[in-house]
Amino acid sequence: MAMLSLLPGLVQAELLSGPQGALTVGIDSEFEYNSNVGLNDDENGDFIISVLPKLIYRYDQGAVRVDAFAGLRVDEYDDFNDKSSDSFRSEVELTFPYGDELYNYSAQVNAGYNEITRGDADLQDAVDKEILHLDVNGKYVFTDRYYA
């Protein structure tokens, strides 16, 4: 399966900024060619345009940093319109402590809910999936010395 992907990029515009954080509107976009959209022996190719408009929140005052977004991804197929889809995307990431001070501990939590529509090679068709993820990472360094 050949895939060519061109990334037109990300566009963002800040709506609100203050001590409670910053709120931004952003759009991710992607243009791609997939030579086997059905994941089968027919090997039908198609151009796919993907757009993800989203609302982004960032808070990085003090010892905690919060990055979050929610948006709706739209995938449009040029020839195979039945495979076109839209899906909800979201993610939240918390980092503690955040800043220039050195600590011997740190914690990071990443969570999100995402709907995706992807081809399934076994079913040879597009399948809708819901993914809920939670990642928790922590670190504690057993020393009171820090080296730069």
Short mmCIF file of C-alpha atoms in Angstrom, two decimals:
data_model
loop_
_atom_site.label_atom_id
_atom_site.label_comp_id
_atom_site.label_asym_id
_atom_site.label_seq_id
_atom_site.Cartn_x
_atom_site.Cartn_y
_atom_site.Cartn_z
CA MET A 1 0.00 0.00 0.00
CA ALA A 2 1.51 3.31 -1.03
CA MET A 3 0.68 6.44 0.84
CA LEU A 4 1.67 9.98 0.05
CA SER A 5 0.93 12.59 2.65
CA LEU A 6 1.26 16.33 2.30
CA LEU A 7 0.84 18.39 5.45
CA PRO A 8 -0.51 21.86 4.70
CA GLY A 9 -0.15 22.49 8.40
CA LEU A 10 -1.67 24.01 11.43
CA VAL A 11 -3.34 27.40 11.72
CA GLN A 12 -4.06 28.91 15.15
CA ALA A 13 -5.61 32.12 16.42
CA GLU A 14 -5.67 33.06 20.10
CA LEU A 15 -9.09 34.05 21.42
CA LEU A 16 -8.50 34.71 25.09
CA SER A 17 -5.46 34.91 27.33
CA GLY A 18 -5.15 35.65 31.01
CA PRO A 19 -4.23 34.23 34.41
CA GLN A 20 -6.76 31.42 33.91
CA GLY A 21 -4.97 30.26 30.76
CA ALA A 22 -5.16 30.78 27.02
CA LEU A 23 -7.95 29.70 24.69
CA THR A 24 -7.11 29.21 21.03
CA VAL A 25 -8.91 28.08 17.89
CA GLY A 26 -6.85 25.89 15.58
CA ILE A 27 -7.21 23.93 12.36
CA ASP A 28 -5.01 20.97 11.43
CA SER A 29 -5.19 19.85 7.81
CA GLU A 30 -3.74 17.02 5.77
CA PHE A 31 -3.92 15.94 2.12
CA GLU A 32 -3.03 12.34 1.37
CA TYR A 33 -3.16 9.69 -1.36
CA ASN A 34 -3.81 6.09 -0.32
CA SER A 35 -3.31 3.43 -3.00
CA ASN A 36 -5.49 0.82 -1.25
CA VAL A 37 -8.32 2.48 0.68
CA GLY A 38 -10.32 -0.77 0.96
CA LEU A 39 -7.36 -2.82 2.27
CA ASN A 40 -8.21 -5.59 -0.19
CA ASP A 41 -7.04 -7.14 -3.47
CA ASP A 42 -8.83 -4.49 -5.56
CA GLU A 43 -6.21 -1.90 -4.50
CA ASN A 44 -8.41 1.09 -5.31
CA GLY A 45 -6.63 4.38 -4.59
CA ASP A 46 -8.09 7.70 -3.56
CA PHE A 47 -7.18 11.20 -2.44
CA ILE A 48 -8.19 12.06 1.12
CA ILE A 49 -8.54 15.54 2.60
CA SER A 50 -8.60 15.70 6.41
CA VAL A 51 -9.47 18.78 8.44
CA LEU A 52 -9.53 19.02 12.24
CA PRO A 53 -10.91 22.29 13.59
CA LYS A 54 -10.36 22.39 17.33
CA LEU A 55 -10.56 24.43 20.49
CA ILE A 56 -7.27 24.46 22.42
CA TYR A 57 -6.72 25.38 26.08
CA ARG A 58 -3.34 25.93 27.74
CA TYR A 59 -2.56 26.84 31.33
CA ASP A 60 1.07 27.09 32.42
CA GLN A 61 1.09 29.39 35.44
CA GLY A 62 2.72 28.07 38.59
CA ALA A 63 3.73 24.47 39.11
CA VAL A 64 1.12 22.84 36.83
CA ARG A 65 0.83 22.87 33.07
CA VAL A 66 -2.43 21.89 31.34
CA ASP A 67 -2.74 21.31 27.59
CA ALA A 68 -6.15 20.30 26.26
CA PHE A 69 -8.05 20.25 22.99
CA ALA A 70 -11.36 19.09 21.57
CA GLY A 71 -12.37 19.05 17.93
CA LEU A 72 -14.12 17.32 15.07
CA ARG A 73 -12.00 15.63 12.40
CA VAL A 74 -13.53 15.40 8.92
CA ASP A 75 -12.06 12.96 6.38
CA GLU A 76 -13.34 13.43 2.81
CA TYR A 77 -12.55 10.88 0.10
CA ASP A 78 -12.53 12.10 -3.49
CA ASP A 79 -13.91 8.97 -5.23
CA PHE A 80 -15.06 6.69 -2.39
CA ASN A 81 -17.53 9.01 -0.64
CA ASP A 82 -18.96 6.10 1.38
CA LYS A 83 -15.66 6.01 3.31
CA SER A 84 -15.83 9.72 4.25
CA SER A 85 -16.31 10.25 7.97
CA ASP A 86 -16.28 12.70 10.82
CA SER A 87 -15.05 11.89 14.30
CA PHE A 88 -14.67 13.58 17.67
CA ARG A 89 -11.12 14.05 19.00
CA SER A 90 -9.97 15.19 22.44
CA GLU A 91 -6.97 15.07 24.74
CA VAL A 92 -5.88 16.50 28.10
CA GLU A 93 -2.31 16.50 29.40
CA LEU A 94 -1.28 17.56 32.92
CA THR A 95 2.37 18.06 33.89
CA PHE A 96 3.51 18.60 37.48
CA PRO A 97 5.77 20.25 38.44
CA TYR A 98 6.16 22.63 35.53
CA GLY A 99 8.76 25.36 35.31
CA ASP A 100 12.46 26.02 35.57
CA GLU A 101 12.92 24.84 39.16
CA LEU A 102 14.54 21.45 39.70
CA TYR A 103 12.57 18.81 41.56
CA ASN A 104 13.41 15.21 42.32
CA TYR A 105 9.90 14.13 41.33
CA SER A 106 7.55 14.67 38.43
CA ALA A 107 4.18 13.41 37.23
CA GLN A 108 2.42 13.49 33.90
CA VAL A 109 -1.15 12.45 33.11
CA ASN A 110 -2.47 12.17 29.56
CA ALA A 111 -6.08 11.24 28.80
CA GLY A 112 -8.38 11.45 25.83
CA TYR A 113 -11.44 10.17 24.03
CA ASN A 114 -11.25 9.72 20.26
CA GLU A 115 -13.55 8.34 17.63
CA ILE A 116 -11.80 7.02 14.53
CA THR A 117 -12.86 5.44 11.25
CA ARG A 118 -10.17 3.28 9.70
CA GLY A 119 -9.93 0.44 7.24
CA ASP A 120 -9.81 -3.05 8.71
CA ALA A 121 -7.80 -5.56 6.64
CA ASP A 122 -9.70 -8.58 8.04
CA LEU A 123 -13.15 -7.12 7.34
CA GLN A 124 -11.96 -5.29 4.21
CA ASP A 125 -14.15 -2.35 5.11
CA ALA A 126 -14.09 0.87 7.14
CA VAL A 127 -14.72 0.36 10.84
CA ASP A 128 -15.76 2.94 13.45
CA LYS A 129 -13.86 2.70 16.74
CA GLU A 130 -13.99 4.56 20.03
CA ILE A 131 -10.74 4.87 21.94
CA LEU A 132 -10.47 6.01 25.54
CA HIS A 133 -6.93 6.27 26.83
CA LEU A 134 -5.26 7.17 30.11
CA ASP A 135 -1.51 7.33 30.59
CA VAL A 136 0.04 8.11 33.98
CA ASN A 137 3.79 8.56 34.31
CA GLY A 138 5.72 9.43 37.41
CA LYS A 139 9.35 9.78 38.39
CA TYR A 140 11.18 10.09 41.67
CA VAL A 141 14.95 10.54 41.79
CA PHE A 142 16.58 9.22 45.00
CA THR A 143 19.16 11.97 45.37
CA ASP A 144 19.33 15.54 46.45
CA ARG A 145 22.05 16.43 43.92
CA TYR A 146 21.33 17.98 40.59
CA TYR A 147 23.80 18.26 37.79
CA ALA A 148 23.50 20.79 34.99
#
